[in-house]
mmCIF file of C-alpha atoms and ligand atoms in Angstrom:
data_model
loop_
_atom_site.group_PDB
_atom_site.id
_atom_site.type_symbol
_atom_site.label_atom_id
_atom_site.label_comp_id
_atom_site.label_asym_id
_atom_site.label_seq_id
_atom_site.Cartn_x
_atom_site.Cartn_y
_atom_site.Cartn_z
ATOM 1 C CA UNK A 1 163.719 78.207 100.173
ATOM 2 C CA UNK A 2 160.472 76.592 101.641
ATOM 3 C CA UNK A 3 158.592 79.704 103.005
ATOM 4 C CA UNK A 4 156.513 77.448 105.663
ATOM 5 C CA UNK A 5 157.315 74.311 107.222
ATOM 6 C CA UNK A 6 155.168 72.023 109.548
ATOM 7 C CA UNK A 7 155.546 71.336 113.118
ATOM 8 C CA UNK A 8 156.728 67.916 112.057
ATOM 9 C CA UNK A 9 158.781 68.903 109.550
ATOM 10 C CA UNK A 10 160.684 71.228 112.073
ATOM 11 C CA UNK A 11 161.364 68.182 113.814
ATOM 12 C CA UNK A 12 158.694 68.265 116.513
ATOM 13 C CA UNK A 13 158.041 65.811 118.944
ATOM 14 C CA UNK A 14 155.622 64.429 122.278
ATOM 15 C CA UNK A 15 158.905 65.856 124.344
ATOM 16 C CA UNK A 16 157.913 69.626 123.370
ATOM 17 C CA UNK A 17 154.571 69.151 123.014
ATOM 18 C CA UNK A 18 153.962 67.969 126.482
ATOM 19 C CA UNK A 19 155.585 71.288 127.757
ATOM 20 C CA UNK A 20 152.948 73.722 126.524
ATOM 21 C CA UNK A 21 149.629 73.971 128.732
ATOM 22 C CA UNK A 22 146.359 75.420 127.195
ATOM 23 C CA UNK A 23 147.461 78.613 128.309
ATOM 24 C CA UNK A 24 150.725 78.977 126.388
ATOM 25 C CA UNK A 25 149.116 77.717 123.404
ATOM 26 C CA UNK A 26 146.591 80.927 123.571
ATOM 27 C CA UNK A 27 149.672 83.458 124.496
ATOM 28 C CA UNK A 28 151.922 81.717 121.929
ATOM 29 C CA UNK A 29 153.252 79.137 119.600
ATOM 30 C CA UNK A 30 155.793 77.037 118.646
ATOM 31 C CA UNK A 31 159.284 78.112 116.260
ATOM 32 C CA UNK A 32 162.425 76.336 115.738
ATOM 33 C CA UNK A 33 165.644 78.580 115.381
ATOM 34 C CA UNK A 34 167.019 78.478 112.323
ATOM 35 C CA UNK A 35 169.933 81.066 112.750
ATOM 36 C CA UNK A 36 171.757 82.946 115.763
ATOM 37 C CA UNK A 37 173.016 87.085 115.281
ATOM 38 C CA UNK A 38 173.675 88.538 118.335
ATOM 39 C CA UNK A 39 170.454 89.416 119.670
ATOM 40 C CA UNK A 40 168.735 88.853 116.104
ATOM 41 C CA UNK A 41 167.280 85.542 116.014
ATOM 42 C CA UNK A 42 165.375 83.902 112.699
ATOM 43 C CA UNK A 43 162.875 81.327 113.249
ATOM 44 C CA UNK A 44 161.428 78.791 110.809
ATOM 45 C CA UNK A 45 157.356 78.070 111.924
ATOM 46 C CA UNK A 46 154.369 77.149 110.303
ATOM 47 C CA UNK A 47 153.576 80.346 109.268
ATOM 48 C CA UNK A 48 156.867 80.802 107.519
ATOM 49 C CA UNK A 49 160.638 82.588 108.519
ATOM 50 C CA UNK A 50 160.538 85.438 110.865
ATOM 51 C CA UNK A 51 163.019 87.378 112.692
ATOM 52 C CA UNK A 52 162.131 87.760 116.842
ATOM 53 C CA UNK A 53 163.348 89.897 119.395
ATOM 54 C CA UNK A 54 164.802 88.272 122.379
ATOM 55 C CA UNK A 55 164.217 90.089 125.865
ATOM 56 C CA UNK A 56 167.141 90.578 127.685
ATOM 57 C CA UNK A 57 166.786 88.182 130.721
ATOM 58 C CA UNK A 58 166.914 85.166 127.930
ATOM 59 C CA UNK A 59 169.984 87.040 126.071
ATOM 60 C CA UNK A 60 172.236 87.227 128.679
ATOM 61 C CA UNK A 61 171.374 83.908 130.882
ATOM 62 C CA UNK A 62 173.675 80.832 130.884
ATOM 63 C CA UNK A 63 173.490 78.843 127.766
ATOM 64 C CA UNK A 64 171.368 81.518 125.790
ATOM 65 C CA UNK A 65 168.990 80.739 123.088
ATOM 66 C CA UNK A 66 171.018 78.344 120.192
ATOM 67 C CA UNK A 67 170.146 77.463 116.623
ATOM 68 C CA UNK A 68 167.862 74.245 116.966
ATOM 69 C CA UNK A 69 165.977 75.803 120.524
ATOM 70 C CA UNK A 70 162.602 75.749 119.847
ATOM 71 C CA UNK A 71 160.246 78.846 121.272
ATOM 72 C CA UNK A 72 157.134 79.701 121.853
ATOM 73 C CA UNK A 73 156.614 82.795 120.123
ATOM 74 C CA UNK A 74 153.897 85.417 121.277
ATOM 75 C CA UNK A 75 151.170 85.598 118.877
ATOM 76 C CA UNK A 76 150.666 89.070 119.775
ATOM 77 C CA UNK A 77 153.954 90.519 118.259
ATOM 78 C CA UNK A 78 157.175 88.562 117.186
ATOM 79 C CA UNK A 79 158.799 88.577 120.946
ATOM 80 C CA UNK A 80 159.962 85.266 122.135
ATOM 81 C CA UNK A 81 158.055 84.339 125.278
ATOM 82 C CA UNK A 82 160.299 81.257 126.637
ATOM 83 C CA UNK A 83 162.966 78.865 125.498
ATOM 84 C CA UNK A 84 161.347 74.746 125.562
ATOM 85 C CA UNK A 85 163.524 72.087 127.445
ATOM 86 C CA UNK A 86 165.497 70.962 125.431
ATOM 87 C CA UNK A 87 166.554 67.465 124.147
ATOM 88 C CA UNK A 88 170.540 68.005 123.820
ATOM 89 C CA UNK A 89 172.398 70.798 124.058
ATOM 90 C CA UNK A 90 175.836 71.216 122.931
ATOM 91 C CA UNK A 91 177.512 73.881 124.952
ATOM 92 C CA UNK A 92 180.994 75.170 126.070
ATOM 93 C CA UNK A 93 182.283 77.823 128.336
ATOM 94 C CA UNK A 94 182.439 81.107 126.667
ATOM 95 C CA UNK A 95 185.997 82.290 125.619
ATOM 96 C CA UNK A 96 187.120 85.299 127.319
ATOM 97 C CA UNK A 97 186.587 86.352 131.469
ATOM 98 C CA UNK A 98 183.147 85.968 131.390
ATOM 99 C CA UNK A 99 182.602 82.518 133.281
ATOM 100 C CA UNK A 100 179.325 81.797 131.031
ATOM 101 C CA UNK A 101 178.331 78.952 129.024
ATOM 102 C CA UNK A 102 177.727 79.360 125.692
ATOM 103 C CA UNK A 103 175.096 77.223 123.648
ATOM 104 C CA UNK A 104 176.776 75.874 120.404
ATOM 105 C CA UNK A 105 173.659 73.923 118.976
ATOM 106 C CA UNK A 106 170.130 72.552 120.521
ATOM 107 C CA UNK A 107 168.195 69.539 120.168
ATOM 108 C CA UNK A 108 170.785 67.858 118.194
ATOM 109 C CA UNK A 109 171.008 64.173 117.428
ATOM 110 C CA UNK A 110 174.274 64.304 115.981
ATOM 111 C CA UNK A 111 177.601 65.625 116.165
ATOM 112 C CA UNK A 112 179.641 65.705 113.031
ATOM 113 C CA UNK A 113 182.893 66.685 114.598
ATOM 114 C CA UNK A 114 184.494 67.474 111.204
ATOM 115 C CA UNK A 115 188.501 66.905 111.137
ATOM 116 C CA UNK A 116 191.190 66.645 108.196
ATOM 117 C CA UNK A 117 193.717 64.208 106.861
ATOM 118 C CA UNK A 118 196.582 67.125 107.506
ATOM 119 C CA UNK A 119 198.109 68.915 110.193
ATOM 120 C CA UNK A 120 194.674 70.074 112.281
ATOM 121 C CA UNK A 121 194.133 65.808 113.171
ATOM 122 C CA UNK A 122 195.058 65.733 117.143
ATOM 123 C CA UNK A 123 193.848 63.118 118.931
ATOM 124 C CA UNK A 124 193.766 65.228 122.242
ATOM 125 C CA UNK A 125 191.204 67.616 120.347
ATOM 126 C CA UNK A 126 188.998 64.681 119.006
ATOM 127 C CA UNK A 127 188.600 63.805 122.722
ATOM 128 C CA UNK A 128 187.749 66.946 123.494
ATOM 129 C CA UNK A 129 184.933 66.714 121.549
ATOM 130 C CA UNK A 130 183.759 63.555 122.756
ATOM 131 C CA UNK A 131 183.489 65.044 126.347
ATOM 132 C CA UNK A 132 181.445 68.031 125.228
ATOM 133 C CA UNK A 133 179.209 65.509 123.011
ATOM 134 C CA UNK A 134 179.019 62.871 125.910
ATOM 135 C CA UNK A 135 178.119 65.705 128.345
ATOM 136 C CA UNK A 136 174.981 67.153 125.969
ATOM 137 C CA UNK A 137 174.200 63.421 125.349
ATOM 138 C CA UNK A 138 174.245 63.723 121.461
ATOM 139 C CA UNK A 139 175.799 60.990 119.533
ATOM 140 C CA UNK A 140 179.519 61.786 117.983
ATOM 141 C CA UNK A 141 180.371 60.908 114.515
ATOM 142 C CA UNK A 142 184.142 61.594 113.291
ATOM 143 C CA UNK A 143 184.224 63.157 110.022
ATOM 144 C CA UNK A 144 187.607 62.924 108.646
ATOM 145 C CA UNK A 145 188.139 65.499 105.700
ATOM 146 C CA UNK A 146 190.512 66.271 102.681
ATOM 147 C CA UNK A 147 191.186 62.230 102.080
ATOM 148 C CA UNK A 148 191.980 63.308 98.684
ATOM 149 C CA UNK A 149 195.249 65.406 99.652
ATOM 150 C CA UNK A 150 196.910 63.209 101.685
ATOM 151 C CA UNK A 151 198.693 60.089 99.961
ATOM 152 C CA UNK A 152 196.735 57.869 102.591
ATOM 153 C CA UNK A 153 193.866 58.321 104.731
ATOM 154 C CA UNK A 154 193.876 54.943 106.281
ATOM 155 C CA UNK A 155 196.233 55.992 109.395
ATOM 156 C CA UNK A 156 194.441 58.530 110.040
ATOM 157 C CA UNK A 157 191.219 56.306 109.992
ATOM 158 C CA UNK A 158 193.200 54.218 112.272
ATOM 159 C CA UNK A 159 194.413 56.947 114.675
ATOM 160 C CA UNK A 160 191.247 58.034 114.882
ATOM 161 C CA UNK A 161 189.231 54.649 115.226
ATOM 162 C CA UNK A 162 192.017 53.899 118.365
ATOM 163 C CA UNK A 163 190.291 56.513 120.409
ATOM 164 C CA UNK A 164 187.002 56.609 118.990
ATOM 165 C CA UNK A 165 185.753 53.292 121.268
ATOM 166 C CA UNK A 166 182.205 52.947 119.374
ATOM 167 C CA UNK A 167 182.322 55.945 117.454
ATOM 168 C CA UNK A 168 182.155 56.316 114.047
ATOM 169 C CA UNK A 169 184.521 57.144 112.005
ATOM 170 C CA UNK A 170 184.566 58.252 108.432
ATOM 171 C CA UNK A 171 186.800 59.583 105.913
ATOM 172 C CA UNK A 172 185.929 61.414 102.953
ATOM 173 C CA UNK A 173 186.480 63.993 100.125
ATOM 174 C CA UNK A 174 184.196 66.658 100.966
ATOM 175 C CA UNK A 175 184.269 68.862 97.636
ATOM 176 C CA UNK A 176 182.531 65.523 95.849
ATOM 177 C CA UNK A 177 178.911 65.903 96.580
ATOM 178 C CA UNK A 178 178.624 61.777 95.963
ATOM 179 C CA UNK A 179 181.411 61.264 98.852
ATOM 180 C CA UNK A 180 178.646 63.191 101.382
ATOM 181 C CA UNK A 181 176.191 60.446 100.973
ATOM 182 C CA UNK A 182 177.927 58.357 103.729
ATOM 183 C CA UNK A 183 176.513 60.726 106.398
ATOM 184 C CA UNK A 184 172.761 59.231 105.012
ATOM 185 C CA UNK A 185 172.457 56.986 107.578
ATOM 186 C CA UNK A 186 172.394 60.014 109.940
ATOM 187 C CA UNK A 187 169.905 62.316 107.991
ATOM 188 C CA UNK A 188 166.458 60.625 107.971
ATOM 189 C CA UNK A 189 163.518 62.586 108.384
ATOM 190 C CA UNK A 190 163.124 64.673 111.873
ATOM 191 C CA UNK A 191 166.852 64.549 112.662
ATOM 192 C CA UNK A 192 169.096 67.007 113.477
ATOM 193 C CA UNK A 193 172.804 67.069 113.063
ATOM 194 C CA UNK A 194 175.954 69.713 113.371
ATOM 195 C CA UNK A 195 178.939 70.427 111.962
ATOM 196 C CA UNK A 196 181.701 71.408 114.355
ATOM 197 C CA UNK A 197 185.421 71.764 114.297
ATOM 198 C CA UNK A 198 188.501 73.948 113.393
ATOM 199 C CA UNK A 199 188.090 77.236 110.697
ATOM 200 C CA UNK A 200 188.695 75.494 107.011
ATOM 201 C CA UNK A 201 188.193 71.829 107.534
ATOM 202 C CA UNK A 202 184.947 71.634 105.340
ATOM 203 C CA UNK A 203 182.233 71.882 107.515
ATOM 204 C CA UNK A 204 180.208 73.811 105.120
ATOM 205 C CA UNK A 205 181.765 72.298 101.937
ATOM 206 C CA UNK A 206 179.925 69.342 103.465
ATOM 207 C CA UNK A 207 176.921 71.487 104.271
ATOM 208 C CA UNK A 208 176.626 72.226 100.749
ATOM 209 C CA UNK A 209 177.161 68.570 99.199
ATOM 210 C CA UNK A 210 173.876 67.845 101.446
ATOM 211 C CA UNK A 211 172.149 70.878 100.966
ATOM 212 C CA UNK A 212 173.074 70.843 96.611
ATOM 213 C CA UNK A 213 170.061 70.606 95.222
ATOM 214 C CA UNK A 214 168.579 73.921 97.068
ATOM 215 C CA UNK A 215 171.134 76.059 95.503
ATOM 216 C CA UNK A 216 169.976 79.477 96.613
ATOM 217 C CA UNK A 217 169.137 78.126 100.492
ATOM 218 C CA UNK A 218 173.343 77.709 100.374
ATOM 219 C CA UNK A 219 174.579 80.875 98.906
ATOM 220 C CA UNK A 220 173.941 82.293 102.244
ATOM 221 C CA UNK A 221 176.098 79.869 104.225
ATOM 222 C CA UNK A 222 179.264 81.683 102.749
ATOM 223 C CA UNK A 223 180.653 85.265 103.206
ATOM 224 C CA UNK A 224 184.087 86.374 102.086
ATOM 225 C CA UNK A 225 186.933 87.118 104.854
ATOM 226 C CA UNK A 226 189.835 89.832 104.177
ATOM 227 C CA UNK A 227 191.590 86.951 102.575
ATOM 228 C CA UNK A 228 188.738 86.082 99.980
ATOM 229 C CA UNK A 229 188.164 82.876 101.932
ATOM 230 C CA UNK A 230 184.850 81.558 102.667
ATOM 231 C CA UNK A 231 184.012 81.441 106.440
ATOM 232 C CA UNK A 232 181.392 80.612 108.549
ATOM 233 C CA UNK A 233 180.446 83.898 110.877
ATOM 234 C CA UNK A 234 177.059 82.137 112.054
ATOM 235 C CA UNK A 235 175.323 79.295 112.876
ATOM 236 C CA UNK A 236 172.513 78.134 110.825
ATOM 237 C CA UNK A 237 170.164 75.360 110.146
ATOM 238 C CA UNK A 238 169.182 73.825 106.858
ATOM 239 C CA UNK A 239 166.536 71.737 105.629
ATOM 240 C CA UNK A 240 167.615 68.655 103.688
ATOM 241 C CA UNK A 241 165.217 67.031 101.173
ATOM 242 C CA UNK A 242 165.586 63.682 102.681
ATOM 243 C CA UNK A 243 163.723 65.884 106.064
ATOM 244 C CA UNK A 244 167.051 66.052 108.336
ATOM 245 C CA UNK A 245 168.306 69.675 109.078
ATOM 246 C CA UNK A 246 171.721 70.482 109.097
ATOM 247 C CA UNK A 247 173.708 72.816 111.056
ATOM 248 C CA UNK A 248 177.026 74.438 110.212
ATOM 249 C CA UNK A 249 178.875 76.549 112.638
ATOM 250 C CA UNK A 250 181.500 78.479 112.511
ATOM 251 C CA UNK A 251 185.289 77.011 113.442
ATOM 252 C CA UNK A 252 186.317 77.082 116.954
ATOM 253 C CA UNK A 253 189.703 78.015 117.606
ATOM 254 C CA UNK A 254 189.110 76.938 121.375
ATOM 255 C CA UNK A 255 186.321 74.909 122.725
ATOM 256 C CA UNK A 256 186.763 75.158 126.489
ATOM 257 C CA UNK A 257 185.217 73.010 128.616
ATOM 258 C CA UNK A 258 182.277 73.681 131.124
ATOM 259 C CA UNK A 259 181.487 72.128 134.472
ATOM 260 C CA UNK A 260 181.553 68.335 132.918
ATOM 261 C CA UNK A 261 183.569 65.795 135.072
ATOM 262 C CA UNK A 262 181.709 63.231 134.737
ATOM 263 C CA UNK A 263 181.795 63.206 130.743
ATOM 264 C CA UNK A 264 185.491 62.835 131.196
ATOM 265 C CA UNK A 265 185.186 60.553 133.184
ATOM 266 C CA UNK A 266 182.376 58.335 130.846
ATOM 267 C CA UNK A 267 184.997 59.201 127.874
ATOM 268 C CA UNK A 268 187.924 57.944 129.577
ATOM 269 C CA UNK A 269 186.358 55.292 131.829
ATOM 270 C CA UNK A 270 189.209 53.058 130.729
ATOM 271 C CA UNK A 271 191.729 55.061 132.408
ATOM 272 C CA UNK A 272 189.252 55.516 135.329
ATOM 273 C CA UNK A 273 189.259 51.304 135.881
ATOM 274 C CA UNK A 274 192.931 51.371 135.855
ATOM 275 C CA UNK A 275 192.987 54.261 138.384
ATOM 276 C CA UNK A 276 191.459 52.161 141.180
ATOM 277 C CA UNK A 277 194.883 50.166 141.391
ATOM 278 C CA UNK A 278 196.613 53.339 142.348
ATOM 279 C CA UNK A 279 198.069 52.712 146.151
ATOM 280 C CA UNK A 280 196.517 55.930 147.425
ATOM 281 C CA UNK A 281 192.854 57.059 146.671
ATOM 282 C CA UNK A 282 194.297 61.044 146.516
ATOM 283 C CA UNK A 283 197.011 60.046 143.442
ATOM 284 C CA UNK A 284 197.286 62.850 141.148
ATOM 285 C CA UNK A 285 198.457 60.219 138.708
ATOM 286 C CA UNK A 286 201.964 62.617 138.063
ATOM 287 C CA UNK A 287 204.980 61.252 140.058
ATOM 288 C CA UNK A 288 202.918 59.456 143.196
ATOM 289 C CA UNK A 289 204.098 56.239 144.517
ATOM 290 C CA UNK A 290 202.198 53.144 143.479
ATOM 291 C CA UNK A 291 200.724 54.975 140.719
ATOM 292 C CA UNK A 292 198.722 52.960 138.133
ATOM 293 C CA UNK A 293 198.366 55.000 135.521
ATOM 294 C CA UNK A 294 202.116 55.959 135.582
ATOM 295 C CA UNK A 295 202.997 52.048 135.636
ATOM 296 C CA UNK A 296 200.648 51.219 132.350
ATOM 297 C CA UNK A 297 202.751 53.943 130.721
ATOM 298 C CA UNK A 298 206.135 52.563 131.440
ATOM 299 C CA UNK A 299 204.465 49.273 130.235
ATOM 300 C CA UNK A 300 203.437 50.548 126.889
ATOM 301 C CA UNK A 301 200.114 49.773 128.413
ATOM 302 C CA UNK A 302 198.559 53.077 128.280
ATOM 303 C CA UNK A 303 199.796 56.213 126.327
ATOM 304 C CA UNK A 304 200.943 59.176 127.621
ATOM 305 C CA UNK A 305 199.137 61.595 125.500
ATOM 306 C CA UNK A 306 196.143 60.814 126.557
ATOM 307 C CA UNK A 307 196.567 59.980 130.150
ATOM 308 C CA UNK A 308 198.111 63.714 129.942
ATOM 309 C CA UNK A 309 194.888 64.387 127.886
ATOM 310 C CA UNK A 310 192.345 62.796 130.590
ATOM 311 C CA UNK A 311 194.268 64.954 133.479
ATOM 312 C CA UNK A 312 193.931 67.899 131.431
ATOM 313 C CA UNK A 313 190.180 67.997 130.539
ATOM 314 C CA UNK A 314 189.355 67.166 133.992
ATOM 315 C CA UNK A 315 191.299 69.831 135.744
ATOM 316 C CA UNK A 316 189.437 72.225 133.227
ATOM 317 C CA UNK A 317 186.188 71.000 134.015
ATOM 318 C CA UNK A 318 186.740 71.270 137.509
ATOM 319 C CA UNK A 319 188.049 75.078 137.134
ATOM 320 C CA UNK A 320 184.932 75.661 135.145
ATOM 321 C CA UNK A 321 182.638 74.108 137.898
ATOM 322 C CA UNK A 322 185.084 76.325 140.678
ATOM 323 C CA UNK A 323 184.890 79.604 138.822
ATOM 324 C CA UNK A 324 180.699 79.449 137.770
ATOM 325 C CA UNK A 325 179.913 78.338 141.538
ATOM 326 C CA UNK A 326 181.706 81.685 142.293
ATOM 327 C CA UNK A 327 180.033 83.864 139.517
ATOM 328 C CA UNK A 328 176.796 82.801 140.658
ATOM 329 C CA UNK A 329 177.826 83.735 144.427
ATOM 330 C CA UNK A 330 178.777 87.760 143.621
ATOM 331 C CA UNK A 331 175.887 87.330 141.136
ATOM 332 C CA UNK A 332 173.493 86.598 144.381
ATOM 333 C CA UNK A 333 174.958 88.993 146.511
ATOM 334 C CA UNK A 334 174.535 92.070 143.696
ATOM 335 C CA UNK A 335 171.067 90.660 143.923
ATOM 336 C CA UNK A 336 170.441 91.332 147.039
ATOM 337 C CA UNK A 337 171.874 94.317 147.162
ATOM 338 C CA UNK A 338 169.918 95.607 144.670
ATOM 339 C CA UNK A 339 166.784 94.303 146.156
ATOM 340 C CA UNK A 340 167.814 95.864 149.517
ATOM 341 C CA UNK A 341 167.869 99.133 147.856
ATOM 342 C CA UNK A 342 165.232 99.107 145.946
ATOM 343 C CA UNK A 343 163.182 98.211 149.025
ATOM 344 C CA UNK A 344 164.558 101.310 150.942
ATOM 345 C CA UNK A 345 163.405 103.216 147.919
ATOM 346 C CA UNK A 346 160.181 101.713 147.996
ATOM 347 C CA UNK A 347 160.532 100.903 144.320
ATOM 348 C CA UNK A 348 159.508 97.082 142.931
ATOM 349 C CA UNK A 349 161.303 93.974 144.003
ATOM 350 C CA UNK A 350 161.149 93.455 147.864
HETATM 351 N N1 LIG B 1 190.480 68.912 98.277
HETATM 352 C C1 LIG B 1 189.634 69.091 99.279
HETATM 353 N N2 LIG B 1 189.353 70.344 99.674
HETATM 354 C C2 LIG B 1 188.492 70.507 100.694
HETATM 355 C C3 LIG B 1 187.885 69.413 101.367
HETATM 356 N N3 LIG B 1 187.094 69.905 102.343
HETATM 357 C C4 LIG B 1 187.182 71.244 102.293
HETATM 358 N N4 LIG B 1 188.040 71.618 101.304
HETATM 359 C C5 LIG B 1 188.405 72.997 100.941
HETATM 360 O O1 LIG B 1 188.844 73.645 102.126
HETATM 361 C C6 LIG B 1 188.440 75.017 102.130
HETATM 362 C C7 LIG B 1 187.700 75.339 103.407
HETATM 363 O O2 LIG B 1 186.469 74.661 103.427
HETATM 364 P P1 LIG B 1 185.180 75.201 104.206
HETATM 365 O O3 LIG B 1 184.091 74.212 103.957
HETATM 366 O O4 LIG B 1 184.903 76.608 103.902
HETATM 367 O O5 LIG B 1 185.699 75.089 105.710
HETATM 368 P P2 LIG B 1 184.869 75.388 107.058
HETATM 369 O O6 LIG B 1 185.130 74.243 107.972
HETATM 370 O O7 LIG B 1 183.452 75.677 106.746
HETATM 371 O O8 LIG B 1 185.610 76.698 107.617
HETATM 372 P P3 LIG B 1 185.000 77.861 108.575
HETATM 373 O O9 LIG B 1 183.678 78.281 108.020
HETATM 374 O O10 LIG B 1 186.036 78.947 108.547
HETATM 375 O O11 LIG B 1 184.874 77.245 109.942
HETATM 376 C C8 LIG B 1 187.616 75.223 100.878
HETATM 377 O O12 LIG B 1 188.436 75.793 99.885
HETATM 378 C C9 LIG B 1 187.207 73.807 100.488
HETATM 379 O O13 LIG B 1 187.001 73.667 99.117
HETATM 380 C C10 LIG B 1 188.213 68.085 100.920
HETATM 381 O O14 LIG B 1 187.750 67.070 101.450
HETATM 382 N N5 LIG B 1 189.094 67.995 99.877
HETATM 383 MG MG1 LIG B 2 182.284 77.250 107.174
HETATM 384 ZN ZN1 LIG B 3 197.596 57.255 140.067
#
């Protein structure tokens, strides 16, 4: 593995740059994330691959430090100082009670959403995908997997290219490292793409095809489960000789949706068109009089699966919206209280 990279190797750009006055440039400097543990974080810089410590107001905040963030690092000691803007961020809500949003991958300008020719291809979960990638504003790619064991991938291609609108759409053997070089036109220098989708689809087969000729950068992409399988416990970033970086992740059993209407609605804007010839403005599109959407299915005009998929996604991204709105309320109210006691204490923070 390189041990130092340049600033524009790492992908750096006028949209970072501008962000740093004078005076962060003499507390700190600039590091790309290169891998996500817990609270260990590994970042590549000029100076080479360090570990830093993240303070615990940036660990626990919404949509917490993701592989592809870039920092500014204190020069002083490795501490991380503050996340940059960022250009993209793929997120989703965090599984579980907590009500957060998780960051998936930063500064992306691709989204390999990595499928296969079998039994894990739904159509529903491709547009599921789209949302989340419309919503960060990084560009979607279908990666269609395992054409080799299935007698023929060209329904699938089809399936997929139905849905897909301008999309791409590929399909491919990923254990045959020449079959990866269709993703070139989405790995020139300074770009940076993920790999995302279900556990065993071949997101870091694919990771390795691109990555082959660093051997020992990918023999730490892989460690053994109980079942002597290969998967992906963390998300890291590799550089690729033609200067793109790849990241794989590990397989989502559930990507939940965050506060993100109006993705669903840019993702589904045909069904959105057709929903202004409903006869009342409040349809809920299910059994309501005068109901376009309902009509275009009896016609064969529109198909159910995905006008049940649209009315899905955007009841969860509503919920989302609902239940952070109300996190952030008891959130401000333990605030205060704290504050108020604090004061009567005469301790810091009034
Ligand atoms: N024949 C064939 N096998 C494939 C293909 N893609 C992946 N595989 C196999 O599928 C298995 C799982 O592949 P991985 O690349 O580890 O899957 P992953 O998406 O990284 O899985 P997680 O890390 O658990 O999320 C491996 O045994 C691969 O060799 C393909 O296109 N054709
Ligand atoms: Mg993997
Ligand atoms: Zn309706």
């Amino acid at each position: 593995m390189h041990s130092e990279f340049s600033l524009d190797r790492l992908g750096w750009s006028a949209f970072y740059s501008q962000q740093l006055s004078l005076e962060d440039l003499s507390a700190g400097y600039p590091a790309r994330v290169s891998n996500v543990q817990r609270n260990l974080v590994t970042v590549l810089c000029e100076q080479g691959s360090l570990d830093v410590v993240v303070p615990p107001r940036l660990a626990t905040a919404d949509a917490a430090i993701a592989v592809g963030d870039w920092l500014l690092i204190e020069h002083e000691a490795p501490r991380v100082l503050r996340i940059l803007e960022r250009r993209s961020l793929v997120s989703r809500m965090a599984a579980g009670v907590e009500q957060r949003m998780q960051a998936i991958a930063a500064n992306l300008d691709t989204l390999f959403v990595v499928t296969s020719c079998n039994d894990d291809f739904n159509l529903s979960r491709l547009e599921r995908y789209f949302t989340v990638a419309k919503h960060a504003q990084v560009e979607p790619v279908i990666v269609l997997t395992k054409s080799d064991l299935c007698a023929d991938p060209a329904p699938f291609v089809a399936q997929a290219r139905s849905i897909a609108g301008d999309i791409g759409v590929l399909a491919l053997n990923a254990t045959a490292r020449t079959e990866a070089e269709a993703l070139a036109p989405w790995l020139g220098r300074g770009q940076t793409v993920a790999f995302v989708g279900s556990s065993g689809v071949g997101k870091s087969t694919l990771v390795n095809a691109l990555v082959a000729s660093e051997a020992q950068t990918t023999s730490g992409i892989r460690e053994h489960d109980a079942r002597g399988r290969h998967t992906t416990t963390s998300r890291q970033m590799f550089a690729l000789s033609s200067g793109a970086w790849v990241i794989d992740t590990p397989g989502m059993r559930e990507l939940k949706l965050g506060s993100m209407e109006d993705a669903v609605s840019a993702v589904f804007d045909d069904i959105e068109t057709l929903a202004r010839e409903c006869r009342f403005r409040d349809c809920r599109h299910r059994d309501d009089a005068g109901c376009a959407l309902q009509a275009a299915v009896v016609a064969s005009r529109l198909d159910a699966r995905r006008l049940d998929s649209y009315l899905k996604l955007l009841r969860e991204a509503e919920r989302a919206g609902q239940s952070i709105r109300e996190r952030r309320a008891i959130e401000r109210r333990w605030g205060r209280m704290h504050r108020h006691i604090t004061s009567r204490r005469g301790g810091p923070g009034t």
